[in-house]
Coordinates of C-alpha atoms in Angstrom, one line a residue:
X1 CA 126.3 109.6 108.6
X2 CA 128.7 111.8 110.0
X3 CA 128.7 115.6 109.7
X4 CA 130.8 115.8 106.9
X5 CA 132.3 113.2 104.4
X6 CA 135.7 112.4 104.4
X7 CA 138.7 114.7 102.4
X8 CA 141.0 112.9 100.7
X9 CA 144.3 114.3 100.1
X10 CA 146.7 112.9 97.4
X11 CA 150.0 113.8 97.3
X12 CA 150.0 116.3 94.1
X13 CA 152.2 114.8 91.2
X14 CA 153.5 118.1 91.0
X15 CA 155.6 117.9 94.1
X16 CA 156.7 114.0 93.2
X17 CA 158.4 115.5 90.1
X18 CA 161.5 116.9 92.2
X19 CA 161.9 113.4 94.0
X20 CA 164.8 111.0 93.6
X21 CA 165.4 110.4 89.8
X22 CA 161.8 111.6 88.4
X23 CA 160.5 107.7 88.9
X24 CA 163.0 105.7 86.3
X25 CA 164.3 103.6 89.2
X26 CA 160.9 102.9 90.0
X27 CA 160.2 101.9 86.7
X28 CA 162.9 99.6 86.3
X29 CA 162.9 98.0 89.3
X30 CA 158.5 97.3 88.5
X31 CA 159.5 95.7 85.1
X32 CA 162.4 93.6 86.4
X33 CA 159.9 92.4 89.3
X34 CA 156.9 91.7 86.9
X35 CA 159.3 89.9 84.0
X36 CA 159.5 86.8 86.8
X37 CA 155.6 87.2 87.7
X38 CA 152.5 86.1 86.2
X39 CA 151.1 89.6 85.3
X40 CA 151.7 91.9 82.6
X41 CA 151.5 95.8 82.6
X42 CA 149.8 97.6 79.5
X43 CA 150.7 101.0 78.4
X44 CA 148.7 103.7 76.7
X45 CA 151.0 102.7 72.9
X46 CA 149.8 99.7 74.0
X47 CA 153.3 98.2 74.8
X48 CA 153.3 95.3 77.4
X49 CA 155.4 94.1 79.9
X50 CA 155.5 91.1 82.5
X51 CA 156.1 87.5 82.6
X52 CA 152.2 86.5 81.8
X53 CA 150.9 85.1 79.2
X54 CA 147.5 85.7 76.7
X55 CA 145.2 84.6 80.3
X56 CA 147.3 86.4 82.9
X57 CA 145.8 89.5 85.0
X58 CA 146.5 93.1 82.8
X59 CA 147.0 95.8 84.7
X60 CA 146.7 99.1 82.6
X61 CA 149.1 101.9 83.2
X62 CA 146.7 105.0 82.6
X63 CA 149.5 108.1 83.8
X64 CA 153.0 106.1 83.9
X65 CA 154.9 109.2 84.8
X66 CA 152.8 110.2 87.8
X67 CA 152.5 106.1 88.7
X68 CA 156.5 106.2 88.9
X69 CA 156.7 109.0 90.5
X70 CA 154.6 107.9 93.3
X71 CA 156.4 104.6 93.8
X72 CA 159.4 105.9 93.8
X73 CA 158.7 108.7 96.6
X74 CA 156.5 106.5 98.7
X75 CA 157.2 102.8 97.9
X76 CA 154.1 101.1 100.6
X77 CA 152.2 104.3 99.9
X78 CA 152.6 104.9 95.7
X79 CA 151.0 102.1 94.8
X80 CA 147.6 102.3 96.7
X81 CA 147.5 106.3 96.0
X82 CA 148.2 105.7 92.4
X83 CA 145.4 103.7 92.1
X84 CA 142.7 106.5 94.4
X85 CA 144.3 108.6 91.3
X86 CA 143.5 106.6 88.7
X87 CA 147.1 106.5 87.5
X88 CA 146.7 102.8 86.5
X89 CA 144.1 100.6 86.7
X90 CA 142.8 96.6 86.3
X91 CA 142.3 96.3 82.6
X92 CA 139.0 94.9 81.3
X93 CA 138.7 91.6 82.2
X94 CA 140.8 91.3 85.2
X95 CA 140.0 91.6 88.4
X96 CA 141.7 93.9 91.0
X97 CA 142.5 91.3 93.3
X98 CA 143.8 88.7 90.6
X99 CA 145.8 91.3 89.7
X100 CA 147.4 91.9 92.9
X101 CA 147.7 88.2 93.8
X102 CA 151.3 88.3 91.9
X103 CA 151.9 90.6 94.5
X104 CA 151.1 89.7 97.2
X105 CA 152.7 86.3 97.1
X106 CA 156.1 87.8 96.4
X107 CA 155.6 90.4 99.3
X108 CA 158.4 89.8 101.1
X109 CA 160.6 89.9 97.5
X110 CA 160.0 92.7 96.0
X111 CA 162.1 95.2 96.3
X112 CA 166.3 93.8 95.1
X113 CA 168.2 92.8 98.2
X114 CA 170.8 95.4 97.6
X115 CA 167.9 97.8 97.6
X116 CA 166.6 96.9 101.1
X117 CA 169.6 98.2 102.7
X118 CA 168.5 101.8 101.4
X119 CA 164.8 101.4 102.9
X120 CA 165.5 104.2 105.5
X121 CA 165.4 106.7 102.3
X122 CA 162.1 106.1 101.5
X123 CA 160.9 104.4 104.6
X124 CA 158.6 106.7 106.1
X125 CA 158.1 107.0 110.2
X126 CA 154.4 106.3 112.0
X127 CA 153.3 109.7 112.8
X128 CA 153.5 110.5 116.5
X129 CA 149.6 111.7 116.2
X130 CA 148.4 108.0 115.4
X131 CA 149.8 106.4 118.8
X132 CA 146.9 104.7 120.5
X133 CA 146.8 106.8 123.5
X134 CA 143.1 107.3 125.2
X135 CA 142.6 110.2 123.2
X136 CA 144.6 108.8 120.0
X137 CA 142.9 105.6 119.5
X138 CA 139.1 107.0 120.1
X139 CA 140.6 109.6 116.9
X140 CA 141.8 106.6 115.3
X141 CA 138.7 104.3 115.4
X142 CA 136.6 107.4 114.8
X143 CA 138.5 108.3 111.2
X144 CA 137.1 104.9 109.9
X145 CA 134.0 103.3 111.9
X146 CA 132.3 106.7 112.2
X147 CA 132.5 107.4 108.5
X148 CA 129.3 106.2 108.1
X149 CA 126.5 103.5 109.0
X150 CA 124.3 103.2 106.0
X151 CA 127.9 102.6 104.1
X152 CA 129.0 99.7 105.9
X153 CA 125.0 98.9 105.9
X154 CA 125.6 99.0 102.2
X155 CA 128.0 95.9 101.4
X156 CA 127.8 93.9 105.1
X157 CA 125.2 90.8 105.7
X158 CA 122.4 91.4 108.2
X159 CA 124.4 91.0 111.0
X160 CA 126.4 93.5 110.1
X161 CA 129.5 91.5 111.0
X162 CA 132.3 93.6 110.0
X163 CA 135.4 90.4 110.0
X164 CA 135.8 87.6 108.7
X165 CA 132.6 84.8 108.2
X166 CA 133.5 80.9 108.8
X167 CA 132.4 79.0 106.1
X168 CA 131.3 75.2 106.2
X169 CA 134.3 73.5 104.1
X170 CA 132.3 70.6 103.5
X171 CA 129.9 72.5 101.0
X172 CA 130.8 74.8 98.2
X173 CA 131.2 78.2 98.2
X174 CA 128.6 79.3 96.0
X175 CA 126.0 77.4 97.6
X176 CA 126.6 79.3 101.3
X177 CA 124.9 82.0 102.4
X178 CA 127.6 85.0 103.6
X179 CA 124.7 86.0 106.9
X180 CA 124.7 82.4 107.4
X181 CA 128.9 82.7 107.0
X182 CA 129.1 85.6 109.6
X183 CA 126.3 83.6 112.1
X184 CA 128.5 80.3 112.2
X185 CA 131.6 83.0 113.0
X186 CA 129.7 84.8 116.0
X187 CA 128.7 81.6 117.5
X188 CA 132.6 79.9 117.3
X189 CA 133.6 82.8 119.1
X190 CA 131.4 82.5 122.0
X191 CA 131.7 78.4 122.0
X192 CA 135.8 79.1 122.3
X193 CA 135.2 81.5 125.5
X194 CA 132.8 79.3 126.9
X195 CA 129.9 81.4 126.9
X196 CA 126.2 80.2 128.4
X197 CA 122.8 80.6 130.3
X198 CA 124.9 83.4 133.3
X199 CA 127.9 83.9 132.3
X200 CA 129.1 87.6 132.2
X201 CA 130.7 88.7 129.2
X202 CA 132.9 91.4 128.4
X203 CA 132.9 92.7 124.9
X204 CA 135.8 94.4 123.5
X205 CA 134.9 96.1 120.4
X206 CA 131.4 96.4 120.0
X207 CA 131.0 96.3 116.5
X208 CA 127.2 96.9 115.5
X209 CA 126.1 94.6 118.1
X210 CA 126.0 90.9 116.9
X211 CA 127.8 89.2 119.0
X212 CA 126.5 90.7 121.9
X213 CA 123.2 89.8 120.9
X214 CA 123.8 86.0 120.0
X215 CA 125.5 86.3 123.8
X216 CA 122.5 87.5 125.5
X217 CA 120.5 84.9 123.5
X218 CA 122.5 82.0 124.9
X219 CA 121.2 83.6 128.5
X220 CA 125.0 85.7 129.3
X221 CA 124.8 89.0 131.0
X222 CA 127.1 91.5 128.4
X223 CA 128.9 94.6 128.9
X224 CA 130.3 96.0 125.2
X225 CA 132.6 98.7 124.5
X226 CA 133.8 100.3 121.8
X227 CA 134.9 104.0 121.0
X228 CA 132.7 104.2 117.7
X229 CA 129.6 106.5 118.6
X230 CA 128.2 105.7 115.4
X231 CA 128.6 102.0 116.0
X232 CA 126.8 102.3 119.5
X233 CA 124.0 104.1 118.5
X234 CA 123.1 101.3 116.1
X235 CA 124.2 98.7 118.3
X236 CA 121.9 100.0 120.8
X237 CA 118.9 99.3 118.5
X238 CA 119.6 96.7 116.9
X239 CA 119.7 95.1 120.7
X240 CA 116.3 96.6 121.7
X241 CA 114.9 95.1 118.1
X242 CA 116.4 92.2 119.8
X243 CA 114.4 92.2 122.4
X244 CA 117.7 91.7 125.0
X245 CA 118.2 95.3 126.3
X246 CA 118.0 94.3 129.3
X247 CA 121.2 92.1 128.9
X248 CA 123.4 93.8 127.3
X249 CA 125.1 97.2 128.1
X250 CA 127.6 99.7 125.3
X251 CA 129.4 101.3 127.1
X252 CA 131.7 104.8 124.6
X253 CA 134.6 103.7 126.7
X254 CA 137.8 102.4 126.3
X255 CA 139.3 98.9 127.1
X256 CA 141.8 99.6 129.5
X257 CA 138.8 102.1 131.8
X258 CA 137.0 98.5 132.2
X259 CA 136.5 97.2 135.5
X260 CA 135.0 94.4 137.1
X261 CA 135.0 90.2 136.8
X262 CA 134.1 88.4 133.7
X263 CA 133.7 84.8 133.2
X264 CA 134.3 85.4 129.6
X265 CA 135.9 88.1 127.5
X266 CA 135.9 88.6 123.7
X267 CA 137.3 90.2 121.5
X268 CA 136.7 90.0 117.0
X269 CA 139.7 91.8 115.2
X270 CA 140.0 94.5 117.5
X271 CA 143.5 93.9 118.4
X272 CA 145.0 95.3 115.1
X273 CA 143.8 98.6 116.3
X274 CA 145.8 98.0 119.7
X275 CA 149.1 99.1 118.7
X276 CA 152.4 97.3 119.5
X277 CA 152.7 99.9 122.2
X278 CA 149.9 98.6 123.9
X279 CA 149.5 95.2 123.4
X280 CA 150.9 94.2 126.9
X281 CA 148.3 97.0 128.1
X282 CA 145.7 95.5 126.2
X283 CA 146.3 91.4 127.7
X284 CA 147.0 92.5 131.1
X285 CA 143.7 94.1 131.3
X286 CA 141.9 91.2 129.9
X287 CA 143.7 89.2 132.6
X288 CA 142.9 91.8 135.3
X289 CA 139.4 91.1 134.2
X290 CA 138.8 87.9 133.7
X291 CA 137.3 86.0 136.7
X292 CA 138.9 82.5 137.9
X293 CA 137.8 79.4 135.2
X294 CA 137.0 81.9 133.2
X295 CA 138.1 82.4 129.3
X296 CA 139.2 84.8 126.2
X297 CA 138.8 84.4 122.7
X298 CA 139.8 86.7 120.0
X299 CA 139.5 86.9 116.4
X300 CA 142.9 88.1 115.1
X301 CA 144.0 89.4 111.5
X302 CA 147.7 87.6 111.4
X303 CA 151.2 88.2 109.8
X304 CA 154.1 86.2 109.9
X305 CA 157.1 87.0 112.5
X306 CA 160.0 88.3 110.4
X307 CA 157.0 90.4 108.4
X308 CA 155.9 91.9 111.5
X309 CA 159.4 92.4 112.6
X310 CA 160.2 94.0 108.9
X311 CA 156.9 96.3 108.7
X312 CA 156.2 97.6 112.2
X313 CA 157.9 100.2 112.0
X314 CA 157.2 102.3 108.7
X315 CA 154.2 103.5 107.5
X316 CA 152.1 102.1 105.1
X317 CA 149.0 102.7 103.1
X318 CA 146.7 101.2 104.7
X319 CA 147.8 103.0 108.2
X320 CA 147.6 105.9 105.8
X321 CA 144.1 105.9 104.7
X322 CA 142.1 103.1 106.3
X323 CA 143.6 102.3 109.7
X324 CA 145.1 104.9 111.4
X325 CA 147.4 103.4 114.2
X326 CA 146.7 100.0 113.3
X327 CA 149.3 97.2 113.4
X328 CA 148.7 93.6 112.2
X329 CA 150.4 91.2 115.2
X330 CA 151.8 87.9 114.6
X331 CA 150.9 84.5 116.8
X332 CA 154.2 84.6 118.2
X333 CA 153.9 88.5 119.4
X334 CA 150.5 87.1 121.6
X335 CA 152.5 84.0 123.0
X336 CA 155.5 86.0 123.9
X337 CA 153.1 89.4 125.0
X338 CA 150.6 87.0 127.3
X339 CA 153.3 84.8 128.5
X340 CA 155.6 87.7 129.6
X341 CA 153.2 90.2 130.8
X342 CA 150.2 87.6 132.5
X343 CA 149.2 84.5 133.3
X344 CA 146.9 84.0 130.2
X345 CA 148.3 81.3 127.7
X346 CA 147.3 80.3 124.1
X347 CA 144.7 77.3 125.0
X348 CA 143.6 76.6 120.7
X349 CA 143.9 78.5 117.3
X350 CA 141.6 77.6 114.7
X351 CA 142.9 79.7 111.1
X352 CA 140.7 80.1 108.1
X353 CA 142.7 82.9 106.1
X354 CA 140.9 81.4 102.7
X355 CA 137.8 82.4 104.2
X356 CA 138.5 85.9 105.0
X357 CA 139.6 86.4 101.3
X358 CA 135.8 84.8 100.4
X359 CA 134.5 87.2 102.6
X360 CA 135.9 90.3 101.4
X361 CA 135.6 89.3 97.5
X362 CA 131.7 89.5 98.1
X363 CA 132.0 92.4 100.1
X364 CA 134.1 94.2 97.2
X365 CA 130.9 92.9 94.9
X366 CA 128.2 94.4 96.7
X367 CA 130.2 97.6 97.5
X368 CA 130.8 97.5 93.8
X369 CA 126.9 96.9 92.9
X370 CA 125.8 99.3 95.4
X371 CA 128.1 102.0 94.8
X372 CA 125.3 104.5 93.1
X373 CA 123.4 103.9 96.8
X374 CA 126.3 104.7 98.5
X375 CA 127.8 107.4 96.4
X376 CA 124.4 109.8 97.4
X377 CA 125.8 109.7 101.0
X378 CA 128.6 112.0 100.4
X379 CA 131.2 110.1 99.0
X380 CA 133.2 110.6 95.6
X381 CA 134.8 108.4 92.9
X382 CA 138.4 108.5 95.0
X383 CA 136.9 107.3 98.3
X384 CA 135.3 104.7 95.9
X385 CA 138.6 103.7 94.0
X386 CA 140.4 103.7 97.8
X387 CA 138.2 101.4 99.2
X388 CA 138.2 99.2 96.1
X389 CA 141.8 99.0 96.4
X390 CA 141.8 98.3 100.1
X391 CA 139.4 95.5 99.6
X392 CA 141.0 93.7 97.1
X393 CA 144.4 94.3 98.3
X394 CA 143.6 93.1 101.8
X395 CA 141.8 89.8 99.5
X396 CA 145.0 89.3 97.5
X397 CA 146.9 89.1 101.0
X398 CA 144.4 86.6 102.5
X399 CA 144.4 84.5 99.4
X400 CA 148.2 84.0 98.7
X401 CA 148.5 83.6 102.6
X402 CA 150.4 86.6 103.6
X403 CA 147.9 87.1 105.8
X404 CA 146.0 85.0 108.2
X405 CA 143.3 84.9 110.3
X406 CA 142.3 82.9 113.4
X407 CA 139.9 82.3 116.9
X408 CA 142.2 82.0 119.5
X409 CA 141.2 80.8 123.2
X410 CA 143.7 81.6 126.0
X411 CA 142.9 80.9 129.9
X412 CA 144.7 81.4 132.2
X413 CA 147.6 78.7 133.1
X414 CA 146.6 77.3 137.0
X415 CA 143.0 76.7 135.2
X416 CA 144.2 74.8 132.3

């Protein structure tokens, strides 16, 4: 673990009581958007509220002035806070992500037309200190992967695979294994780039080391980087346990210092920490990289276009206290980035966004059931009600298809 576990700074309720109108708005517009939803919203009198009926998700409302308050000061930040706070919560009985499915699946309609004309008022701007400069972006990947091994040790598989497993969709569910999920994910990834016995890989994104492994295993040559000492230092011996040191290199460097030819490069969910900024930095290097007949695949967390186009701007919470600097791309953003700025194109996409909500309901679980492990480590009840919430939120998403996520293979266009 790192020196020091993680502050956590709410805004103080105290300083939300001088905003706007004191949270009625907020209040108003929540129980006009929850009368057309399949949720209700309990107070402390007990009142209820929301279009569900007896079986529908309850979410309890434990502080409704602060909870308004919040909203109504920082609408993509309120709700997330309120909930580290313990402002509101999932009543007994429903779970957090059920209760944010609703949500989720009425993203883009939440907020009244009329009222997205004002979004500018509460909007608030990326701060300047998250760009994913050299320096930024090792800061940025720091604040979340350094936090701590033995935590993400705690509710990861094995392989310590930290995105989203493949399941088989001809058995069920409960019968797969999620180590035997992540596995089947490592090796897609290195079938789509075309990886075996001599080819040189470049790794973008170490991770804790299981892709690299599975590469040097299948006789490839690896070079890994990543910007995450903690991750490295495990990576590194989970390689020698291995027994393929002598394949595979981590490099503490950052993509764009890479130099050399690779017949192969790959890359699992590391774009969303790119940066919109830098995404054309980001492909042009893989392209500067890759060696002729050679090919890419990346994992990639997905949004829709005109949600991309609607988000990229502001920030949310999330960027706040998960991801700093992290932006979500779209499929269109890569086609129009690598057709603009290289001569990679978009060979295949293969999506499983159901599977990525699978994968993080059973991470939530174990977090859950191995929170008095994880808890000795240094960390409090609000780190354990934010990570909650960014688990299930990110679930929700994933379930009701906001999000996405999918293995793309590009090459580049005189070798297709």
């Amino acid at each position: 673990m790192t020196a020091d576990a993680p502050r956590i700074e709410l805004t103080p309720t105290l300083g939300l009581s001088k905003v706007l109108t004191r949270g009625a708005v907020a209040r108003r517009i929540v129980h006009a958007t929850v009368a057309k939803m399949d949720v209700r919203l309990r107070y402390p009198d007990g009142t209820e509220v929301g279009g569900g009926g007896p079986d529908s998700p309850v979410l309890e409302i434990v502080r409704p002035a602060a909870m308004f308050q919040r909203l109504e000061a920082h609408p993509k930040i309120g709700l997330g806070e309120g909930y580290m706070a313990g402002d509101w919560r999932a009543a007994p009985g429903t779970d957090l992500a059920q209760a944010l499915m609703p949500f989720a699946a009425r993203m883009g309609r939440l907020v009244p037309r009329p009222l997205l004309s004002m979004r500018a008022v509460v909007d608030r701007a990326i701060p300047r200190a998250q760009r994913n400069t050299l320096e930024g972006s090792r800061s940025n990947i720091s604040a979340h992967y350094d936090l701590s091994n033995e935590l993400f040790g705690a509710f990861l598989d094995p392989s310590m695979s930290y995105s989203s497993a493949i399941f088989d969709p001809s058995r069920p569910l409960a019968e797969q294994d999620l180590h035997e999920a992540q596995v089947r994910k490592v090796e897609a990834v290195l079938d789509a780039a075309s990886v075996r016995e001599g080819s040189r890989v470049l790794e973008i994104g170490t991770g804790w080391g299981e892709l690299a492994i599975r590469a040097a295993l299948r006789g490839a040559t690896v070079v890994s980087v990543t910007l995450s000492a903690e991750q490295r230092d495990l990576a590194l011996k989970r390689i020698a346990d291995a027994g393929v040191s002598e394949r595979v290199e981590v490099r503490l460097q950052d993509y764009r210092e890479v130099t050399g030819q690779f017949d192969a490069v790959v890359s699992v969910e590391m774009i969303e920490a790119v940066g919109e900024e830098y995404w054309e930095t980001y492909f042009a290097k893989i392209d500067d990289v890759l060696a002729p007949g050679g090919a890419v695949a990346i994992q990639a967390i997905l949004m829709e276009h005109h949600r991309l186009l609607a988000t990229k701007t502001s920030f949310g919470w999330i960027q706040k206290y998960i991801f700093p600097g992290g932006l979500i791309p779209s499929m269109q953003a890569i086609r129009e980035v690598t057709r603009d700025h290289t001569e990679l194109r978009v060979e295949r996409v293969h999506s499983f966004g159901t599977d990525y909500a699978e994968t993080l309901r059973r991470w939530r679980e174990t977090f859950d059931t191995r929170w008095t492990e994880i808890r000795p480590l240094g960390f409090d009840e609000t780190f354990k009600r934010m990570w909650e919430f960014y688990l299930a939120y990110c679930e929700a998403g994933f379930a009701t298809h906001y999000l996405d996520v999918a293995q793309i293979r590009l090459a580049r266009k005189e070798a297709r």
